[in-house]
PDB file of C-alpha atoms in Angstrom:
ATOM      1  CA  MET A   1      42.332  60.111-100.177  1.00  0.00           C
ATOM      2  CA  LYS A   2      40.393  60.260 -97.128  1.00  0.00           C
ATOM      3  CA  ASN A   3      39.533  57.246 -95.360  1.00  0.00           C
ATOM      4  CA  LYS A   4      36.299  56.567 -93.634  1.00  0.00           C
ATOM      5  CA  LYS A   5      36.714  57.582 -89.913  1.00  0.00           C
ATOM      6  CA  GLU A   6      37.743  61.073 -91.861  1.00  0.00           C
ATOM      7  CA  ILE A   7      34.870  61.484 -93.762  1.00  0.00           C
ATOM      8  CA  GLN A   8      32.483  60.323 -90.620  1.00  0.00           C
ATOM      9  CA  TYR A   9      34.311  63.183 -88.468  1.00  0.00           C
ATOM     10  CA  THR A  10      32.598  65.685 -91.611  1.00  0.00           C
ATOM     11  CA  GLN A  11      29.529  64.522 -91.969  1.00  0.00           C
ATOM     12  CA  LYS A  12      28.415  64.316 -88.281  1.00  0.00           C
ATOM     13  CA  VAL A  13      30.103  67.917 -87.900  1.00  0.00           C
ATOM     14  CA  LYS A  14      27.612  68.937 -91.015  1.00  0.00           C
ATOM     15  CA  GLU A  15      24.838  67.111 -89.498  1.00  0.00           C
ATOM     16  CA  HIS A  16      25.127  68.265 -85.926  1.00  0.00           C
ATOM     17  CA  ILE A  17      25.773  72.078 -86.687  1.00  0.00           C
ATOM     18  CA  ILE A  18      22.743  73.275 -88.987  1.00  0.00           C
ATOM     19  CA  GLN A  19      20.570  71.620 -85.941  1.00  0.00           C
ATOM     20  CA  VAL A  20      21.757  74.196 -83.684  1.00  0.00           C
ATOM     21  CA  LEU A  21      19.870  77.600 -84.970  1.00  0.00           C
ATOM     22  CA  PRO A  22      16.517  77.651 -86.204  1.00  0.00           C
ATOM     23  CA  PRO A  23      15.694  77.577 -89.692  1.00  0.00           C
ATOM     24  CA  GLU A  24      15.013  81.107 -90.940  1.00  0.00           C
ATOM     25  CA  GLN A  25      18.903  81.895 -89.620  1.00  0.00           C
ATOM     26  CA  LEU A  26      20.192  79.716 -91.734  1.00  0.00           C
ATOM     27  CA  GLY A  27      20.271  79.740 -96.042  1.00  0.00           C
ATOM     28  CA  GLY A  28      23.101  82.363 -96.119  1.00  0.00           C
ATOM     29  CA  LEU A  29      24.862  83.434 -99.617  1.00  0.00           C
ATOM     30  CA  TYR A  30      27.687  81.905-100.645  1.00  0.00           C
ATOM     31  CA  HIS A  31      28.830  82.905-104.388  1.00  0.00           C
ATOM     32  CA  GLY A  32      24.826  83.679-104.788  1.00  0.00           C
ATOM     33  CA  ILE A  33      23.734  80.351-103.667  1.00  0.00           C
ATOM     34  CA  SER A  34      21.982  79.433-100.692  1.00  0.00           C
ATOM     35  CA  TYR A  35      23.107  77.085 -97.883  1.00  0.00           C
ATOM     36  CA  PRO A  36      21.797  75.398 -94.958  1.00  0.00           C
ATOM     37  CA  HIS A  37      24.933  75.720 -93.006  1.00  0.00           C
ATOM     38  CA  ILE A  38      25.513  79.166 -93.813  1.00  0.00           C
ATOM     39  CA  CYS A  39      23.965  81.762 -91.563  1.00  0.00           C
ATOM     40  CA  LYS A  40      22.175  84.551 -93.610  1.00  0.00           C
ATOM     41  CA  GLU A  41      23.966  87.059 -90.758  1.00  0.00           C
ATOM     42  CA  LEU A  42      27.734  87.084 -88.825  1.00  0.00           C
ATOM     43  CA  ARG A  43      25.839  87.553 -85.184  1.00  0.00           C
ATOM     44  CA  PHE A  44      23.526  84.528 -86.010  1.00  0.00           C
ATOM     45  CA  ASN A  45      27.347  82.397 -85.467  1.00  0.00           C
ATOM     46  CA  PHE A  46      27.847  83.706 -82.384  1.00  0.00           C
ATOM     47  CA  ILE A  47      26.226  82.176 -79.119  1.00  0.00           C
ATOM     48  CA  ASP A  48      25.808  85.512 -77.656  1.00  0.00           C
ATOM     49  CA  GLY A  49      25.083  87.216 -81.370  1.00  0.00           C
ATOM     50  CA  ASN A  50      27.928  89.548 -80.198  1.00  0.00           C
ATOM     51  CA  PRO A  51      30.880  89.321 -82.914  1.00  0.00           C
ATOM     52  CA  PRO A  52      33.572  91.508 -81.589  1.00  0.00           C
ATOM     53  CA  ALA A  53      34.583  94.386 -84.160  1.00  0.00           C
ATOM     54  CA  ARG A  54      38.458  94.903 -83.320  1.00  0.00           C
ATOM     55  CA  CYS A  55      41.184  92.533 -82.866  1.00  0.00           C
ATOM     56  CA  ASP A  56      42.119  93.634 -79.305  1.00  0.00           C
ATOM     57  CA  LEU A  57      40.907  92.145 -76.563  1.00  0.00           C
ATOM     58  CA  LYS A  58      43.158  93.814 -74.100  1.00  0.00           C
ATOM     59  CA  GLY A  59      45.904  96.203 -74.790  1.00  0.00           C
ATOM     60  CA  GLU A  60      46.366  97.888 -78.242  1.00  0.00           C
ATOM     61  CA  LEU A  61      49.032  95.165 -79.876  1.00  0.00           C
ATOM     62  CA  CYS A  62      47.245  95.294 -83.397  1.00  0.00           C
ATOM     63  CA  ASN A  63      46.433  98.789 -82.906  1.00  0.00           C
ATOM     64  CA  ASN A  64      42.639  98.797 -82.668  1.00  0.00           C
ATOM     65  CA  ARG A  65      42.117  97.331 -85.866  1.00  0.00           C
ATOM     66  CA  PRO A  66      38.825  96.535 -87.438  1.00  0.00           C
ATOM     67  CA  LEU A  67      38.745  92.303 -86.610  1.00  0.00           C
ATOM     68  CA  PRO A  68      39.233  91.246 -90.658  1.00  0.00           C
ATOM     69  CA  TYR A  69      36.489  88.445 -90.850  1.00  0.00           C
ATOM     70  CA  HIS A  70      37.112  85.368 -93.642  1.00  0.00           C
ATOM     71  CA  GLN A  71      34.803  84.839 -96.399  1.00  0.00           C
ATOM     72  CA  TYR A  72      33.901  81.782 -94.532  1.00  0.00           C
ATOM     73  CA  ALA A  73      32.847  83.559 -90.917  1.00  0.00           C
ATOM     74  CA  CYS A  74      29.278  82.821 -91.227  1.00  0.00           C
ATOM     75  CA  HIS A  75      29.800  78.977 -92.337  1.00  0.00           C
ATOM     76  CA  LEU A  76      28.626  77.368 -89.150  1.00  0.00           C
ATOM     77  CA  ASN A  77      31.669  75.440 -89.403  1.00  0.00           C
ATOM     78  CA  SER A  78      34.106  78.365 -89.227  1.00  0.00           C
ATOM     79  CA  SER A  79      37.331  77.706 -87.136  1.00  0.00           C
ATOM     80  CA  GLN A  80      37.841  81.378 -86.731  1.00  0.00           C
ATOM     81  CA  VAL A  81      34.476  81.853 -85.483  1.00  0.00           C
ATOM     82  CA  LEU A  82      35.172  78.815 -82.728  1.00  0.00           C
ATOM     83  CA  CYS A  83      38.169  80.691 -81.869  1.00  0.00           C
ATOM     84  CA  ILE A  84      36.428  84.183 -81.270  1.00  0.00           C
ATOM     85  CA  SER A  85      33.892  82.536 -79.374  1.00  0.00           C
ATOM     86  CA  PHE A  86      36.020  80.604 -76.830  1.00  0.00           C
ATOM     87  CA  PHE A  87      38.711  83.482 -76.175  1.00  0.00           C
ATOM     88  CA  LYS A  88      36.477  86.592 -76.131  1.00  0.00           C
ATOM     89  CA  LYS A  89      34.380  85.515 -73.165  1.00  0.00           C
ATOM     90  CA  PHE A  90      37.328  85.631 -71.155  1.00  0.00           C
ATOM     91  CA  PHE A  91      37.794  89.097 -71.493  1.00  0.00           C
ATOM     92  CA  GLU A  92      34.415  90.266 -70.279  1.00  0.00           C
ATOM     93  CA  LYS A  93      35.499  91.164 -67.232  1.00  0.00           C
ATOM     94  CA  ALA A  94      39.083  91.380 -65.239  1.00  0.00           C
ATOM     95  CA  SER A  95      38.799  88.904 -62.914  1.00  0.00           C
ATOM     96  CA  TYR A  96      37.916  86.446 -65.845  1.00  0.00           C
ATOM     97  CA  GLU A  97      41.930  86.512 -67.261  1.00  0.00           C
ATOM     98  CA  GLY A  98      43.435  84.841 -64.711  1.00  0.00           C
ATOM     99  CA  LEU A  99      40.342  82.269 -65.143  1.00  0.00           C
ATOM    100  CA  LEU A 100      42.238  81.568 -68.545  1.00  0.00           C
ATOM    101  CA  LEU A 101      45.735  81.686 -67.771  1.00  0.00           C
ATOM    102  CA  SER A 102      44.298  78.731 -64.544  1.00  0.00           C
ATOM    103  CA  ILE A 103      42.735  77.009 -67.238  1.00  0.00           C
ATOM    104  CA  LEU A 104      45.699  77.235 -70.221  1.00  0.00           C
ATOM    105  CA  HIS A 105      47.663  76.080 -66.917  1.00  0.00           C
ATOM    106  CA  THR A 106      45.595  73.284 -66.256  1.00  0.00           C
ATOM    107  CA  ALA A 107      45.582  72.561 -69.992  1.00  0.00           C
ATOM    108  CA  GLY A 108      49.627  71.862 -69.727  1.00  0.00           C
ATOM    109  CA  LEU A 109      50.805  75.492 -71.158  1.00  0.00           C
ATOM    110  CA  SER A 110      53.876  76.522 -69.217  1.00  0.00           C
ATOM    111  CA  ILE A 111      52.787  79.343 -67.643  1.00  0.00           C
ATOM    112  CA  PRO A 112      53.753  80.296 -64.276  1.00  0.00           C
ATOM    113  CA  GLU A 113      52.065  81.651 -61.541  1.00  0.00           C
ATOM    114  CA  ASN A 114      51.624  85.424 -60.829  1.00  0.00           C
ATOM    115  CA  VAL A 115      51.241  86.635 -64.540  1.00  0.00           C
ATOM    116  CA  CYS A 116      48.647  88.533 -65.862  1.00  0.00           C
ATOM    117  CA  ILE A 117      48.158  89.256 -69.963  1.00  0.00           C
ATOM    118  CA  VAL A 118      49.001  92.292 -71.319  1.00  0.00           C
ATOM    119  CA  ASN A 119      47.839  92.022 -74.649  1.00  0.00           C
ATOM    120  CA  ALA A 120      45.492  89.717 -76.299  1.00  0.00           C
ATOM    121  CA  CYS A 121      44.167  89.755 -79.706  1.00  0.00           C
ATOM    122  CA  PHE A 122      42.843  87.827 -82.775  1.00  0.00           C
ATOM    123  CA  GLU A 123      44.371  88.341 -85.837  1.00  0.00           C
ATOM    124  CA  TYR A 124      47.552  89.445 -84.763  1.00  0.00           C
ATOM    125  CA  GLU A 125      50.099  89.747 -87.711  1.00  0.00           C
ATOM    126  CA  PRO A 126      53.888  90.088 -86.185  1.00  0.00           C
ATOM    127  CA  SER A 127      55.324  90.587 -89.320  1.00  0.00           C
ATOM    128  CA  PRO A 128      53.702  92.930 -92.091  1.00  0.00           C
ATOM    129  CA  LYS A 129      56.455  91.761 -94.742  1.00  0.00           C
ATOM    130  CA  GLU A 130      55.914  87.950 -94.048  1.00  0.00           C
ATOM    131  CA  ARG A 131      52.086  88.332 -93.611  1.00  0.00           C
ATOM    132  CA  THR A 132      51.732  85.339 -90.712  1.00  0.00           C
ATOM    133  CA  ASN A 133      48.761  86.084 -88.911  1.00  0.00           C
ATOM    134  CA  PHE A 134      47.906  84.440 -85.246  1.00  0.00           C
ATOM    135  CA  ASP A 135      44.691  83.199 -84.695  1.00  0.00           C
ATOM    136  CA  PHE A 136      44.576  84.146 -81.169  1.00  0.00           C
ATOM    137  CA  TYR A 137      48.155  86.229 -79.687  1.00  0.00           C
ATOM    138  CA  LEU A 138      48.623  86.393 -75.734  1.00  0.00           C
ATOM    139  CA  GLU A 139      51.529  88.258 -74.187  1.00  0.00           C
ATOM    140  CA  LEU A 140      52.345  88.129 -70.777  1.00  0.00           C
ATOM    141  CA  SER A 141      53.821  89.798 -67.889  1.00  0.00           C
ATOM    142  CA  ASP A 142      56.774  88.267 -67.907  1.00  0.00           C
ATOM    143  CA  GLY A 143      57.163  88.882 -71.258  1.00  0.00           C
ATOM    144  CA  ARG A 144      56.679  85.685 -72.604  1.00  0.00           C
ATOM    145  CA  HIS A 145      53.970  84.837 -76.021  1.00  0.00           C
ATOM    146  CA  ILE A 146      51.654  82.700 -76.676  1.00  0.00           C
ATOM    147  CA  SER A 147      50.294  82.378 -79.669  1.00  0.00           C
ATOM    148  CA  PHE A 148      47.533  79.586 -81.204  1.00  0.00           C
ATOM    149  CA  GLU A 149      46.901  77.947 -85.052  1.00  0.00           C
ATOM    150  CA  ILE A 150      42.828  77.045 -85.004  1.00  0.00           C
ATOM    151  CA  LYS A 151      41.682  74.250 -86.826  1.00  0.00           C
ATOM    152  CA  TYR A 152      37.796  72.786 -86.878  1.00  0.00           C
ATOM    153  CA  THR A 153      37.026  70.869 -89.948  1.00  0.00           C
ATOM    154  CA  GLU A 154      39.932  72.063 -92.210  1.00  0.00           C
ATOM    155  CA  THR A 155      41.811  68.797 -93.436  1.00  0.00           C
ATOM    156  CA  GLU A 156      45.278  70.033 -93.627  1.00  0.00           C
ATOM    157  CA  PHE A 157      47.745  72.865 -92.215  1.00  0.00           C
ATOM    158  CA  GLY A 158      48.625  75.632 -94.283  1.00  0.00           C
ATOM    159  CA  SER A 159      50.870  74.622 -97.513  1.00  0.00           C
ATOM    160  CA  ILE A 160      53.167  76.413-100.361  1.00  0.00           C
ATOM    161  CA  ARG A 161      50.746  77.147-103.113  1.00  0.00           C
ATOM    162  CA  PRO A 162      51.417  76.627-106.969  1.00  0.00           C
ATOM    163  CA  CYS A 163      52.948  80.288-108.872  1.00  0.00           C
ATOM    164  CA  PRO A 164      53.228  78.815-112.405  1.00  0.00           C
ATOM    165  CA  GLN A 165      54.505  82.662-113.274  1.00  0.00           C
ATOM    166  CA  ASP A 166      56.720  83.263-110.321  1.00  0.00           C
ATOM    167  CA  LYS A 167      59.431  80.490-110.435  1.00  0.00           C
ATOM    168  CA  GLU A 168      61.731  81.928-107.576  1.00  0.00           C
ATOM    169  CA  LYS A 169      58.698  82.738-104.970  1.00  0.00           C
ATOM    170  CA  TYR A 170      59.554  80.777-102.311  1.00  0.00           C
ATOM    171  CA  GLY A 171      63.537  80.615-102.484  1.00  0.00           C
ATOM    172  CA  TYR A 172      62.982  84.885-102.255  1.00  0.00           C
ATOM    173  CA  LYS A 173      60.628  84.535 -99.045  1.00  0.00           C
ATOM    174  CA  TRP A 174      63.468  82.421 -97.460  1.00  0.00           C
ATOM    175  CA  GLN A 175      66.239  85.184 -98.157  1.00  0.00           C
ATOM    176  CA  GLU A 176      64.311  87.835 -96.906  1.00  0.00           C
ATOM    177  CA  CYS A 177      61.410  86.521 -94.257  1.00  0.00           C
ATOM    178  CA  TYR A 178      62.084  83.113 -93.118  1.00  0.00           C
ATOM    179  CA  PHE A 179      65.723  82.718 -93.179  1.00  0.00           C
ATOM    180  CA  PRO A 180      66.418  86.068 -90.713  1.00  0.00           C
ATOM    181  CA  LEU A 181      63.651  85.090 -88.769  1.00  0.00           C
ATOM    182  CA  THR A 182      65.108  81.316 -87.950  1.00  0.00           C
ATOM    183  CA  GLN A 183      68.243  82.917 -86.741  1.00  0.00           C
ATOM    184  CA  THR A 184      66.433  84.778 -84.178  1.00  0.00           C
ATOM    185  CA  CYS A 185      64.465  81.614 -83.195  1.00  0.00           C
ATOM    186  CA  PRO A 186      65.522  79.187 -80.818  1.00  0.00           C
ATOM    187  CA  TYR A 187      64.562  75.904 -83.507  1.00  0.00           C
ATOM    188  CA  PHE A 188      65.836  76.746 -86.300  1.00  0.00           C
ATOM    189  CA  LYS A 189      69.207  78.117 -86.038  1.00  0.00           C
ATOM    190  CA  GLU A 190      70.961  75.834 -87.692  1.00  0.00           C
ATOM    191  CA  SER A 191      68.858  76.565 -90.903  1.00  0.00           C
ATOM    192  CA  SER A 192      70.674  78.092 -93.619  1.00  0.00           C
ATOM    193  CA  ILE A 193      70.732  79.700 -97.115  1.00  0.00           C
ATOM    194  CA  CYS A 194      70.214  77.309-100.367  1.00  0.00           C
ATOM    195  CA  SER A 195      73.136  76.447-102.436  1.00  0.00           C
ATOM    196  CA  HIS A 196      70.983  74.772-105.031  1.00  0.00           C
ATOM    197  CA  HIS A 197      69.309  77.181-106.519  1.00  0.00           C
ATOM    198  CA  PHE A 198      66.153  76.744-103.886  1.00  0.00           C
ATOM    199  CA  GLN A 199      64.852  73.896-106.758  1.00  0.00           C
ATOM    200  CA  CYS A 200      63.324  71.846-104.394  1.00  0.00           C
ATOM    201  CA  VAL A 201      60.163  74.458-104.448  1.00  0.00           C
ATOM    202  CA  GLN A 202      60.604  76.484-107.383  1.00  0.00           C
ATOM    203  CA  PHE A 203      57.122  77.715-109.104  1.00  0.00           C
ATOM    204  CA  GLY A 204      55.295  76.863-105.414  1.00  0.00           C
ATOM    205  CA  LYS A 205      55.865  72.985-106.255  1.00  0.00           C
ATOM    206  CA  PHE A 206      58.076  70.369-104.237  1.00  0.00           C
ATOM    207  CA  ASN A 207      61.141  69.225-106.149  1.00  0.00           C
ATOM    208  CA  LEU A 208      62.906  65.910-104.799  1.00  0.00           C
ATOM    209  CA  SER A 209      65.846  65.384-107.426  1.00  0.00           C
ATOM    210  CA  CYS A 210      67.462  67.954-105.572  1.00  0.00           C
ATOM    211  CA  PRO A 211      70.542  65.834-103.968  1.00  0.00           C
ATOM    212  CA  GLU A 212      69.896  67.947-100.591  1.00  0.00           C
ATOM    213  CA  HIS A 213      66.101  67.281 -99.958  1.00  0.00           C
ATOM    214  CA  GLN A 214      66.032  64.869 -97.199  1.00  0.00           C
ATOM    215  CA  LYS A 215      68.454  66.433 -94.840  1.00  0.00           C
ATOM    216  CA  CYS A 216      67.766  70.046 -95.830  1.00  0.00           C
ATOM    217  CA  SER A 217      66.044  71.978 -93.591  1.00  0.00           C
ATOM    218  CA  ILE A 218      64.616  74.921 -95.760  1.00  0.00           C
ATOM    219  CA  PHE A 219      62.214  71.432 -97.556  1.00  0.00           C
ATOM    220  CA  GLU A 220      61.238  71.016 -94.226  1.00  0.00           C
ATOM    221  CA  PHE A 221      59.811  74.220 -93.428  1.00  0.00           C
ATOM    222  CA  TYR A 222      58.369  74.346 -96.879  1.00  0.00           C
ATOM    223  CA  SER A 223      56.974  70.766 -96.388  1.00  0.00           C
ATOM    224  CA  HIS A 224      55.576  72.207 -93.140  1.00  0.00           C
ATOM    225  CA  TYR A 225      54.619  75.573 -94.142  1.00  0.00           C
ATOM    226  CA  GLN A 226      51.809  76.878 -91.761  1.00  0.00           C
ATOM    227  CA  ILE A 227      53.141  74.943 -88.792  1.00  0.00           C
ATOM    228  CA  SER A 228      56.982  76.123 -89.440  1.00  0.00           C
ATOM    229  CA  ARG A 229      55.536  79.806 -90.020  1.00  0.00           C
ATOM    230  CA  ASN A 230      53.631  79.927 -86.448  1.00  0.00           C
ATOM    231  CA  ILE A 231      57.332  78.247 -84.574  1.00  0.00           C
ATOM    232  CA  VAL A 232      59.579  80.492 -86.458  1.00  0.00           C
ATOM    233  CA  PHE A 233      58.248  83.917 -84.189  1.00  0.00           C
ATOM    234  CA  ALA A 234      58.773  82.545 -81.052  1.00  0.00           C
ATOM    235  CA  LYS A 235      61.701  84.598 -79.990  1.00  0.00           C
ATOM    236  CA  ASN A 236      62.595  82.736 -76.636  1.00  0.00           C
ATOM    237  CA  PRO A 237      62.366  79.291 -74.830  1.00  0.00           C
ATOM    238  CA  GLU A 238      59.895  80.281 -72.759  1.00  0.00           C
ATOM    239  CA  ASP A 239      57.507  81.720 -75.941  1.00  0.00           C
ATOM    240  CA  ILE A 240      54.155  79.233 -76.478  1.00  0.00           C
ATOM    241  CA  VAL A 241      53.040  78.175 -79.965  1.00  0.00           C
ATOM    242  CA  VAL A 242      49.670  76.278 -79.352  1.00  0.00           C
ATOM    243  CA  PHE A 243      47.859  74.639 -82.383  1.00  0.00           C
ATOM    244  CA  LEU A 244      44.468  73.586 -81.030  1.00  0.00           C
ATOM    245  CA  THR A 245      42.341  71.018 -82.953  1.00  0.00           C
ATOM    246  CA  PRO A 246      39.385  69.055 -82.152  1.00  0.00           C
ATOM    247  CA  ARG A 247      41.181  65.399 -81.910  1.00  0.00           C
ATOM    248  CA  GLU A 248      38.806  63.287 -83.627  1.00  0.00           C
ATOM    249  CA  ASN A 249      39.702  65.603 -86.729  1.00  0.00           C
ATOM    250  CA  HIS A 250      41.803  62.631 -88.107  1.00  0.00           C
ATOM    251  CA  SER A 251      42.895  64.140 -91.371  1.00  0.00           C
ATOM    252  CA  LEU A 252      45.013  65.743 -89.008  1.00  0.00           C
ATOM    253  CA  ASN A 253      46.984  63.459 -87.621  1.00  0.00           C
ATOM    254  CA  HIS A 254      50.050  63.280 -89.414  1.00  0.00           C
ATOM    255  CA  GLU A 255      51.077  67.068 -89.095  1.00  0.00           C
ATOM    256  CA  ARG A 256      50.172  66.635 -85.288  1.00  0.00           C
ATOM    257  CA  GLN A 257      52.513  63.861 -84.867  1.00  0.00           C
ATOM    258  CA  TYR A 258      54.893  65.885 -86.979  1.00  0.00           C
ATOM    259  CA  ILE A 259      54.503  68.626 -84.114  1.00  0.00           C
ATOM    260  CA  ASP A 260      55.016  66.024 -81.391  1.00  0.00           C
ATOM    261  CA  LEU A 261      58.543  64.850 -83.294  1.00  0.00           C
ATOM    262  CA  PHE A 262      59.345  68.521 -83.380  1.00  0.00           C
ATOM    263  CA  ALA A 263      58.727  69.050 -79.903  1.00  0.00           C
ATOM    264  CA  LYS A 264      60.243  66.043 -78.670  1.00  0.00           C
ATOM    265  CA  LYS A 265      63.715  67.029 -81.037  1.00  0.00           C
ATOM    266  CA  HIS A 266      63.999  70.087 -79.732  1.00  0.00           C
ATOM    267  CA  ASN A 267      63.220  69.248 -75.841  1.00  0.00           C
ATOM    268  CA  THR A 268      60.323  71.523 -75.277  1.00  0.00           C
ATOM    269  CA  THR A 269      57.227  71.272 -74.117  1.00  0.00           C
ATOM    270  CA  ASN A 270      56.176  74.821 -75.315  1.00  0.00           C
ATOM    271  CA  ILE A 271      55.418  73.833 -78.879  1.00  0.00           C
ATOM    272  CA  LEU A 272      52.248  71.594 -78.188  1.00  0.00           C
ATOM    273  CA  ASN A 273      48.798  69.965 -79.367  1.00  0.00           C
ATOM    274  CA  LEU A 274      46.266  70.469 -77.711  1.00  0.00           C
ATOM    275  CA  TYR A 275      42.521  69.029 -78.217  1.00  0.00           C
ATOM    276  CA  TRP A 276      39.505  71.346 -78.238  1.00  0.00           C
ATOM    277  CA  GLU A 277      37.642  68.296 -76.335  1.00  0.00           C
ATOM    278  CA  ASN A 278      40.216  68.779 -73.515  1.00  0.00           C
ATOM    279  CA  LEU A 279      40.491  72.536 -73.232  1.00  0.00           C
ATOM    280  CA  LEU A 280      36.404  72.109 -73.214  1.00  0.00           C
ATOM    281  CA  GLU A 281      35.953  70.056 -70.122  1.00  0.00           C
ATOM    282  CA  ILE A 282      38.930  71.560 -68.630  1.00  0.00           C
ATOM    283  CA  THR A 283      37.268  75.398 -68.820  1.00  0.00           C
ATOM    284  CA  LEU A 284      33.865  73.268 -67.994  1.00  0.00           C
ATOM    285  CA  SER A 285      35.291  72.466 -64.515  1.00  0.00           C
ATOM    286  CA  ALA A 286      37.007  75.372 -64.121  1.00  0.00           C
ATOM    287  CA  THR A 287      34.152  77.767 -64.492  1.00  0.00           C
ATOM    288  CA  GLN A 288      31.269  75.944 -62.497  1.00  0.00           C
ATOM    289  CA  SER A 289      30.947  77.984 -59.701  1.00  0.00           C
ATOM    290  CA  CYS A 290      30.344  81.242 -62.370  1.00  0.00           C
ATOM    291  CA  PRO A 291      27.052  79.766 -63.746  1.00  0.00           C
ATOM    292  CA  LYS A 292      27.306  82.441 -66.487  1.00  0.00           C
ATOM    293  CA  LEU A 293      30.164  81.054 -67.883  1.00  0.00           C
ATOM    294  CA  PHE A 294      29.324  78.073 -67.312  1.00  0.00           C
ATOM    295  CA  ASP A 295      26.062  77.910 -69.813  1.00  0.00           C
ATOM    296  CA  TYR A 296      28.337  79.542 -72.821  1.00  0.00           C
ATOM    297  CA  PHE A 297      30.796  76.895 -72.717  1.00  0.00           C
ATOM    298  CA  GLN A 298      28.477  74.586 -71.898  1.00  0.00           C
ATOM    299  CA  GLN A 299      26.293  75.732 -74.867  1.00  0.00           C
ATOM    300  CA  LEU A 300      29.924  76.019 -77.299  1.00  0.00           C
ATOM    301  CA  LYS A 301      30.097  72.386 -76.496  1.00  0.00           C
ATOM    302  CA  GLU A 302      27.171  71.333 -77.755  1.00  0.00           C
ATOM    303  CA  LYS A 303      27.506  73.757 -80.202  1.00  0.00           C
ATOM    304  CA  TYR A 304      30.238  71.856 -82.351  1.00  0.00           C
ATOM    305  CA  PHE A 305      31.755  69.140 -79.926  1.00  0.00           C
ATOM    306  CA  LEU A 306      28.109  67.056 -78.946  1.00  0.00           C
ATOM    307  CA  TYR A 307      28.688  65.192 -82.372  1.00  0.00           C
ATOM    308  CA  ASN A 308      31.746  63.587 -80.342  1.00  0.00           C
ATOM    309  CA  ASP A 309      29.128  61.411 -78.092  1.00  0.00           C
ATOM    310  CA  HIS A 310      27.948  59.917 -81.822  1.00  0.00           C
ATOM    311  CA  ILE A 311      31.218  59.005 -83.360  1.00  0.00           C
ATOM    312  CA  GLU A 312      32.398  55.426 -83.253  1.00  0.00           C
ATOM    313  CA  HIS A 313      35.974  54.501 -81.767  1.00  0.00           C
TER     314      HIS A 313
END
């Protein structure tokens, strides 16, 4: 059950964000019903009115495929649109790309000097067989990869789903997808094949009757499913996995604590929580000498995060 501050957070976002746009642009439909927080057109949900058409911002890692907007992309609190709105601006000019790397470095990412961005894209799918999508993905000239998982008003990271008709779904996925991936990732190499028929996740439900579940790497992987799916694609210790969330979204605290503990356990700073509020403050500071960028990111902050000024702590 949500606590008072979690409910307050969601309410403050909704109360604020519907005031951002003129009423004539709102009232879009969802399942045939009009809602005040839904834009009538996708372009209205972008500060500059320009939703990107393609996944690739630089390079052709996504083969220049159309950007698959989520069914909720017209919702003002769409985390996908927040993600796209922030990162796309740094690729309007080549000179902005270095600024993005500098901002990320200041925010705590281990990005060395004298590197550049080789590939940048939204909704990157590293394995069509496994089907994880990174919200935003960078490849740098020194070979390191940076993946971003983005949240806004979501109350949790993704978890396994009940599958009443498929008892072996997650056992099969472990054997066919995740176990091979763990063997090429520096953080999961102690993982193994289950000797208890994957009873802990049969039918897509957690079953604590397995005597090994408390010390089982497979159970831990599935207990933090979306987080694990992002981390397991890091192939080298230099690859960076970022979980970018609002600090004030306390519904995510438990999973953010797990991310911190996971990074500490593996003695790495390259798996990290990053807060939208901090990133935007760093961005505004870094763009003061560029009025066009500064004004844009100030508008982004006012759209998505001005409510923070009114939340009681």
